Amino acid sequence: MRRVVVWIAIVVLCAFLFLLVANANSLDDGILYLRDMLAYSETPAQPLNESGRFGFCKQFVSLRNAQRARFIENFLDARGIPFQRIPIYNAKFDNIFVPFSQQGPYTIYSAHYDKFFDEPEYQGASDNSAAVCMLLVVADELNKQHPKKPIALLFTGEEESGLVGAKAFYEDATKNNLQVANVLNFDSMGRAGLAARASGERSGFVFTIPLLGEFVYDGREIEPASTYRQPNSKLLAQLSRLVPITILDRMVAKSDGTYFQEQGWNAVNFTSDDMYYLNETWHTYQDRVELWDESNFQRVVDLMLGYARENQ
Ligand SMILES: [Zn+2]
């Protein structure tokens, strides 16, 4: 009898070790998630300053998608910043492209402005109001600073309906021979630090079950993982010198950057690095401005402006 128990214990232990070894690459991302979960507090250390430079964002969150497009255009118009409207097939609103130089190859900072539920009560604060506000503040700055590097901003619509805005932009860019150096895509921000994520067709945490393959857990269900790609390490190393960036190679993100990367552009999907916060709020009515921490806004703007100032 005792011998049987010992053998069972050995088998369980081996299976556990086998699972651990198979998931060596996923472990660090999983540990970060647990750390964020334990440290999570609804009250941010630095709530959004309503009279500060991101204060306008508090109004932006309640706007519906069509109003959001208009808000962005009015913001740019008021500062004399030229932009182009690029249609998204037969959608009611357009992509908004804001080049700060005549010629590429462009570094594009992109963010989708549409929200998942197109209604005032749903704020989509992290997804993706915060990043839009960051880009608008950057637009204002770049307009004054005239960076050497060819920079453009891109506000996409119809991301939530399957990266449709990104596809429309890519096709238009290809048709017009627009030269693109790289795309830094910002989606799901608003708190904690900045993460560069692997990009794929399904968002979530990728782990391995030995003999069965890779699976992805999005906080709600487990599905077989589809192909995912890592961002360009040289570009990331360069960006990491400007602000700290957490690399999450098994926390896959699906956003506009995924489509661009699939087409061969050098694109990176950036999100907040607090995966617990993102998981708690993603596509829920809890995704609200009260959870924002302004330090995240500051950091992302520093990254965009810092990179714009570099020669290479
Ligand atoms: Zn999003």
Short mmCIF file of C-alpha atoms and ligand atoms in Angstrom, two decimals:
data_model
loop_
_atom_site.label_atom_id
_atom_site.label_comp_id
_atom_site.label_asym_id
_atom_site.label_seq_id
_atom_site.Cartn_x
_atom_site.Cartn_y
_atom_site.Cartn_z
CA MET A 1 0.00 0.00 0.00
CA ARG A 2 2.69 2.46 1.03
CA ARG A 3 4.63 1.64 -2.09
CA VAL A 4 1.62 2.56 -4.26
CA VAL A 5 1.32 5.93 -2.55
CA VAL A 6 5.00 6.61 -3.11
CA TRP A 7 4.70 5.74 -6.79
CA ILE A 8 1.65 7.98 -7.23
CA ALA A 9 3.53 10.82 -5.54
CA ILE A 10 6.49 10.32 -7.88
CA VAL A 11 4.26 10.31 -10.97
CA VAL A 12 2.44 13.48 -9.85
CA LEU A 13 5.73 15.19 -9.10
CA CYS A 14 7.16 14.22 -12.50
CA ALA A 15 4.03 15.45 -14.28
CA PHE A 16 4.28 18.73 -12.38
CA LEU A 17 7.98 19.15 -13.24
CA PHE A 18 7.25 18.26 -16.87
CA LEU A 19 4.54 20.96 -16.97
CA LEU A 20 6.88 23.46 -15.35
CA VAL A 21 9.70 22.80 -17.84
CA ALA A 22 7.28 22.92 -20.78
CA ASN A 23 6.14 26.35 -19.57
CA ALA A 24 9.55 27.81 -18.82
CA ASN A 25 8.89 30.67 -21.23
CA SER A 26 5.45 31.47 -19.87
CA LEU A 27 6.35 31.41 -16.18
CA ASP A 28 7.75 34.92 -15.86
CA ASP A 29 4.65 36.47 -17.44
CA GLY A 30 2.42 34.40 -15.15
CA ILE A 31 4.37 35.48 -12.08
CA LEU A 32 4.03 39.14 -13.06
CA TYR A 33 0.27 38.63 -13.34
CA LEU A 34 0.11 37.16 -9.83
CA ARG A 35 2.23 39.99 -8.48
CA ASP A 36 -0.11 42.57 -10.04
CA MET A 37 -3.12 40.75 -8.66
CA LEU A 38 -1.76 40.84 -5.10
CA ALA A 39 -0.68 44.47 -5.36
CA TYR A 40 -3.88 45.69 -7.02
CA SER A 41 -5.74 48.60 -5.49
CA GLU A 42 -8.69 50.29 -7.17
CA THR A 43 -7.49 53.69 -6.02
CA PRO A 44 -4.59 54.81 -8.19
CA ALA A 45 -1.50 56.40 -6.67
CA GLN A 46 -1.81 59.39 -9.00
CA PRO A 47 -5.41 59.91 -10.19
CA LEU A 48 -6.00 61.90 -13.36
CA ASN A 49 -5.58 65.61 -12.75
CA GLU A 50 -8.74 67.12 -14.19
CA SER A 51 -7.16 70.50 -14.76
CA GLY A 52 -3.94 69.04 -16.15
CA ARG A 53 -3.00 68.41 -19.75
CA PHE A 54 -4.86 65.10 -19.89
CA GLY A 55 -7.93 66.55 -18.14
CA PHE A 56 -9.96 66.72 -21.38
CA CYS A 57 -9.88 62.95 -21.45
CA LYS A 58 -12.51 62.78 -18.75
CA GLN A 59 -15.05 64.16 -21.22
CA PHE A 60 -13.77 62.04 -24.07
CA VAL A 61 -14.63 58.69 -22.46
CA SER A 62 -18.39 59.16 -22.55
CA LEU A 63 -18.48 60.08 -26.25
CA ARG A 64 -19.88 57.63 -28.74
CA ASN A 65 -17.75 56.46 -31.66
CA ALA A 66 -18.93 58.99 -34.24
CA GLN A 67 -18.48 61.81 -31.69
CA ARG A 68 -15.00 60.54 -30.89
CA ALA A 69 -13.92 60.90 -34.50
CA ARG A 70 -15.30 64.44 -34.52
CA PHE A 71 -13.60 65.26 -31.19
CA ILE A 72 -10.21 64.23 -32.58
CA GLU A 73 -10.73 66.29 -35.73
CA ASN A 74 -11.83 69.35 -33.74
CA PHE A 75 -8.84 69.00 -31.42
CA LEU A 76 -6.46 68.98 -34.42
CA ASP A 77 -8.32 71.77 -36.25
CA ALA A 78 -8.22 74.01 -33.19
CA ARG A 79 -4.39 73.77 -33.22
CA GLY A 80 -4.00 74.10 -36.97
CA ILE A 81 -2.65 70.55 -37.32
CA PRO A 82 -3.34 69.17 -40.82
CA PHE A 83 -4.75 65.66 -41.12
CA GLN A 84 -6.25 63.29 -43.67
CA ARG A 85 -9.44 61.31 -43.39
CA ILE A 86 -9.00 57.83 -44.79
CA PRO A 87 -12.29 55.95 -45.28
CA ILE A 88 -12.84 52.56 -43.67
CA TYR A 89 -14.77 50.85 -46.47
CA ASN A 90 -18.44 51.67 -45.88
CA ALA A 91 -18.17 52.46 -42.16
CA LYS A 92 -19.70 55.73 -40.94
CA PHE A 93 -16.38 57.10 -39.69
CA ASP A 94 -12.84 57.27 -40.98
CA ASN A 95 -9.27 56.63 -39.99
CA ILE A 96 -7.54 59.91 -39.17
CA PHE A 97 -3.93 60.17 -40.35
CA VAL A 98 -1.73 63.01 -39.07
CA PRO A 99 1.68 63.24 -40.76
CA PHE A 100 4.18 65.69 -39.23
CA SER A 101 6.48 65.64 -42.21
CA GLN A 102 5.99 65.61 -45.97
CA GLN A 103 7.80 62.35 -46.53
CA GLY A 104 8.45 59.01 -44.88
CA PRO A 105 9.62 56.52 -44.04
CA TYR A 106 7.25 57.25 -41.19
CA THR A 107 7.29 56.12 -37.62
CA ILE A 108 3.57 55.84 -36.93
CA TYR A 109 2.06 56.10 -33.44
CA SER A 110 -1.35 54.48 -33.65
CA ALA A 111 -4.39 54.00 -31.41
CA HIS A 112 -7.96 52.96 -32.14
CA TYR A 113 -10.62 55.43 -31.05
CA ASP A 114 -13.69 53.18 -31.33
CA LYS A 115 -14.96 51.52 -28.19
CA PHE A 116 -16.45 48.07 -27.76
CA PHE A 117 -19.94 49.14 -26.67
CA ASP A 118 -20.91 52.24 -28.62
CA GLU A 119 -22.85 53.92 -25.83
CA PRO A 120 -22.18 56.77 -23.32
CA GLU A 121 -22.30 54.60 -20.14
CA TYR A 122 -19.50 52.40 -21.38
CA GLN A 123 -16.28 54.37 -21.11
CA GLY A 124 -13.71 52.01 -22.51
CA ALA A 125 -11.29 54.04 -20.41
CA SER A 126 -8.31 51.74 -20.82
CA ASP A 127 -9.57 50.32 -24.14
CA ASN A 128 -8.88 52.63 -25.79
CA SER A 129 -9.71 56.16 -24.62
CA ALA A 130 -6.47 56.66 -22.67
CA ALA A 131 -4.18 56.00 -25.66
CA VAL A 132 -6.20 58.36 -27.87
CA CYS A 133 -5.76 61.16 -25.31
CA MET A 134 -2.02 60.43 -25.11
CA LEU A 135 -1.75 60.70 -28.89
CA LEU A 136 -3.64 63.99 -28.90
CA VAL A 137 -1.28 65.47 -26.31
CA VAL A 138 1.63 64.23 -28.43
CA ALA A 139 0.07 65.84 -31.52
CA ASP A 140 -0.01 69.16 -29.71
CA GLU A 141 3.66 68.81 -28.70
CA LEU A 142 4.94 67.62 -32.09
CA ASN A 143 3.16 70.53 -33.71
CA LYS A 144 5.32 72.88 -31.62
CA GLN A 145 8.55 70.88 -31.69
CA HIS A 146 8.80 69.92 -35.38
CA PRO A 147 10.73 66.65 -34.88
CA LYS A 148 13.52 65.64 -37.28
CA LYS A 149 12.28 62.10 -37.58
CA PRO A 150 9.30 61.62 -39.93
CA ILE A 151 6.47 60.96 -37.46
CA ALA A 152 2.80 60.41 -38.14
CA LEU A 153 -0.12 59.71 -35.87
CA LEU A 154 -2.89 57.34 -36.81
CA PHE A 155 -6.29 57.17 -35.13
CA THR A 156 -8.12 54.11 -36.38
CA GLY A 157 -11.81 53.23 -36.20
CA GLU A 158 -13.43 49.81 -36.38
CA GLU A 159 -10.68 48.05 -34.44
CA GLU A 160 -13.20 46.31 -32.22
CA SER A 161 -14.96 44.84 -35.24
CA GLY A 162 -11.86 42.88 -36.26
CA LEU A 163 -9.00 45.31 -37.00
CA VAL A 164 -10.98 46.63 -39.98
CA GLY A 165 -9.62 50.18 -39.70
CA ALA A 166 -6.04 48.89 -39.71
CA LYS A 167 -6.74 46.85 -42.82
CA ALA A 168 -8.26 49.84 -44.62
CA PHE A 169 -5.27 51.98 -43.65
CA TYR A 170 -2.76 49.36 -44.77
CA GLU A 171 -4.44 49.02 -48.17
CA ASP A 172 -4.57 52.77 -48.66
CA ALA A 173 -0.91 53.13 -47.62
CA THR A 174 0.16 50.40 -50.03
CA LYS A 175 -1.83 51.90 -52.89
CA ASN A 176 -0.26 55.31 -52.30
CA ASN A 177 3.21 53.91 -51.72
CA LEU A 178 3.42 55.40 -48.22
CA GLN A 179 6.79 54.45 -46.68
CA VAL A 180 6.51 53.09 -43.15
CA ALA A 181 9.58 52.55 -40.94
CA ASN A 182 7.67 51.17 -37.96
CA VAL A 183 4.40 51.35 -36.07
CA LEU A 184 4.07 51.75 -32.33
CA ASN A 185 0.49 50.79 -31.56
CA PHE A 186 -1.05 51.73 -28.20
CA ASP A 187 -4.11 49.88 -26.95
CA SER A 188 -5.30 49.25 -23.38
CA MET A 189 -3.32 51.76 -21.37
CA GLY A 190 -4.05 53.99 -18.38
CA ARG A 191 -2.27 52.46 -15.42
CA ALA A 192 1.10 51.18 -14.19
CA GLY A 193 4.01 50.81 -16.64
CA LEU A 194 4.30 50.02 -20.30
CA ALA A 195 4.46 46.54 -21.84
CA ALA A 196 5.49 45.38 -25.30
CA ARG A 197 3.41 42.30 -26.03
CA ALA A 198 3.61 39.40 -28.40
CA SER A 199 0.94 39.82 -31.04
CA GLY A 200 -1.52 37.28 -32.35
CA GLU A 201 -5.06 36.51 -33.39
CA ARG A 202 -6.21 35.76 -29.86
CA SER A 203 -5.46 37.89 -26.81
CA GLY A 204 -4.46 36.13 -23.63
CA PHE A 205 -1.87 34.14 -21.73
CA VAL A 206 -0.19 31.39 -23.76
CA PHE A 207 0.87 28.20 -21.98
CA THR A 208 1.81 24.68 -23.01
CA ILE A 209 0.13 21.40 -22.17
CA PRO A 210 2.71 18.69 -22.93
CA LEU A 211 1.74 16.51 -25.91
CA LEU A 212 -1.30 18.70 -26.67
CA GLY A 213 0.40 21.96 -27.68
CA GLU A 214 -0.06 25.63 -26.87
CA PHE A 215 -3.25 27.14 -25.50
CA VAL A 216 -4.35 30.68 -24.77
CA TYR A 217 -6.40 31.79 -21.76
CA ASP A 218 -8.03 35.21 -22.06
CA GLY A 219 -9.34 35.29 -18.49
CA ARG A 220 -12.64 33.83 -19.66
CA GLU A 221 -11.98 30.78 -21.81
CA ILE A 222 -9.19 28.51 -22.96
CA GLU A 223 -8.65 27.99 -26.68
CA PRO A 224 -5.87 26.55 -28.83
CA ALA A 225 -3.30 29.29 -29.41
CA SER A 226 -2.92 30.66 -32.93
CA THR A 227 0.40 31.86 -34.35
CA TYR A 228 1.87 34.80 -32.46
CA ARG A 229 4.86 36.99 -33.19
CA GLN A 230 7.39 38.85 -31.07
CA PRO A 231 8.25 42.47 -31.78
CA ASN A 232 11.59 43.54 -33.26
CA SER A 233 14.14 43.27 -30.44
CA LYS A 234 16.42 45.98 -31.79
CA LEU A 235 13.61 48.51 -31.86
CA LEU A 236 12.54 47.48 -28.36
CA ALA A 237 16.07 47.85 -27.03
CA GLN A 238 16.19 51.37 -28.47
CA LEU A 239 12.81 52.30 -26.97
CA SER A 240 13.74 50.79 -23.59
CA ARG A 241 16.49 53.36 -23.25
CA LEU A 242 13.81 56.07 -23.21
CA VAL A 243 11.39 54.57 -20.68
CA PRO A 244 11.25 51.20 -18.90
CA ILE A 245 9.36 48.60 -20.95
CA THR A 246 8.18 45.22 -19.67
CA ILE A 247 8.48 42.52 -22.31
CA LEU A 248 5.54 40.10 -22.21
CA ASP A 249 6.33 37.38 -24.73
CA ARG A 250 3.50 35.02 -23.72
CA MET A 251 0.81 37.61 -22.97
CA VAL A 252 -0.43 37.87 -26.52
CA ALA A 253 -2.27 41.00 -27.63
CA LYS A 254 -4.59 41.34 -30.57
CA SER A 255 -4.77 44.91 -31.80
CA ASP A 256 -4.09 46.96 -34.93
CA GLY A 257 -0.37 46.23 -34.56
CA THR A 258 -1.17 42.55 -35.09
CA TYR A 259 -2.56 43.24 -38.54
CA PHE A 260 0.35 45.51 -39.50
CA GLN A 261 2.88 42.97 -38.29
CA GLU A 262 1.18 40.20 -40.25
CA GLN A 263 1.55 42.32 -43.38
CA GLY A 264 5.27 42.66 -42.77
CA TRP A 265 5.45 46.09 -41.13
CA ASN A 266 7.71 46.49 -38.14
CA ALA A 267 4.91 46.96 -35.59
CA VAL A 268 4.75 46.66 -31.81
CA ASN A 269 1.61 46.29 -29.67
CA PHE A 270 2.01 48.27 -26.46
CA THR A 271 -0.36 48.01 -23.50
CA SER A 272 -0.24 48.77 -19.80
CA ASP A 273 1.99 46.24 -18.03
CA ASP A 274 -0.62 45.60 -15.32
CA MET A 275 -2.27 42.54 -16.82
CA TYR A 276 -4.50 42.06 -13.80
CA TYR A 277 -5.98 45.54 -14.26
CA LEU A 278 -6.51 44.93 -17.97
CA ASN A 279 -8.13 41.57 -17.36
CA GLU A 280 -10.46 43.02 -14.73
CA THR A 281 -11.63 45.85 -16.96
CA TRP A 282 -11.44 44.51 -20.52
CA HIS A 283 -14.73 45.10 -22.37
CA THR A 284 -16.62 45.63 -19.11
CA TYR A 285 -18.39 48.65 -17.60
CA GLN A 286 -15.70 48.64 -14.89
CA ASP A 287 -13.28 50.07 -17.43
CA ARG A 288 -13.54 53.60 -16.00
CA VAL A 289 -11.49 56.78 -15.60
CA GLU A 290 -11.40 56.47 -11.80
CA LEU A 291 -8.93 53.60 -12.23
CA TRP A 292 -6.48 55.64 -14.31
CA ASP A 293 -3.07 56.57 -13.01
CA GLU A 294 -1.64 59.64 -14.69
CA SER A 295 1.93 58.37 -14.40
CA ASN A 296 1.13 55.89 -17.18
CA PHE A 297 0.01 58.73 -19.46
CA GLN A 298 3.18 60.63 -18.69
CA ARG A 299 5.41 57.68 -19.43
CA VAL A 300 3.83 56.87 -22.77
CA VAL A 301 3.99 60.49 -23.91
CA ASP A 302 7.67 60.60 -22.87
CA LEU A 303 8.30 57.52 -25.02
CA MET A 304 6.62 59.00 -28.10
CA LEU A 305 8.28 62.40 -27.81
CA GLY A 306 11.66 60.92 -26.87
CA TYR A 307 11.69 58.61 -29.88
CA ALA A 308 10.59 61.44 -32.17
CA ARG A 309 13.63 63.47 -31.08
CA GLU A 310 16.16 60.71 -31.82
CA ASN A 311 17.93 60.84 -35.16
CA GLN A 312 17.73 57.15 -35.93
ZN ZN B 1 -8.60 47.93 -27.88
#
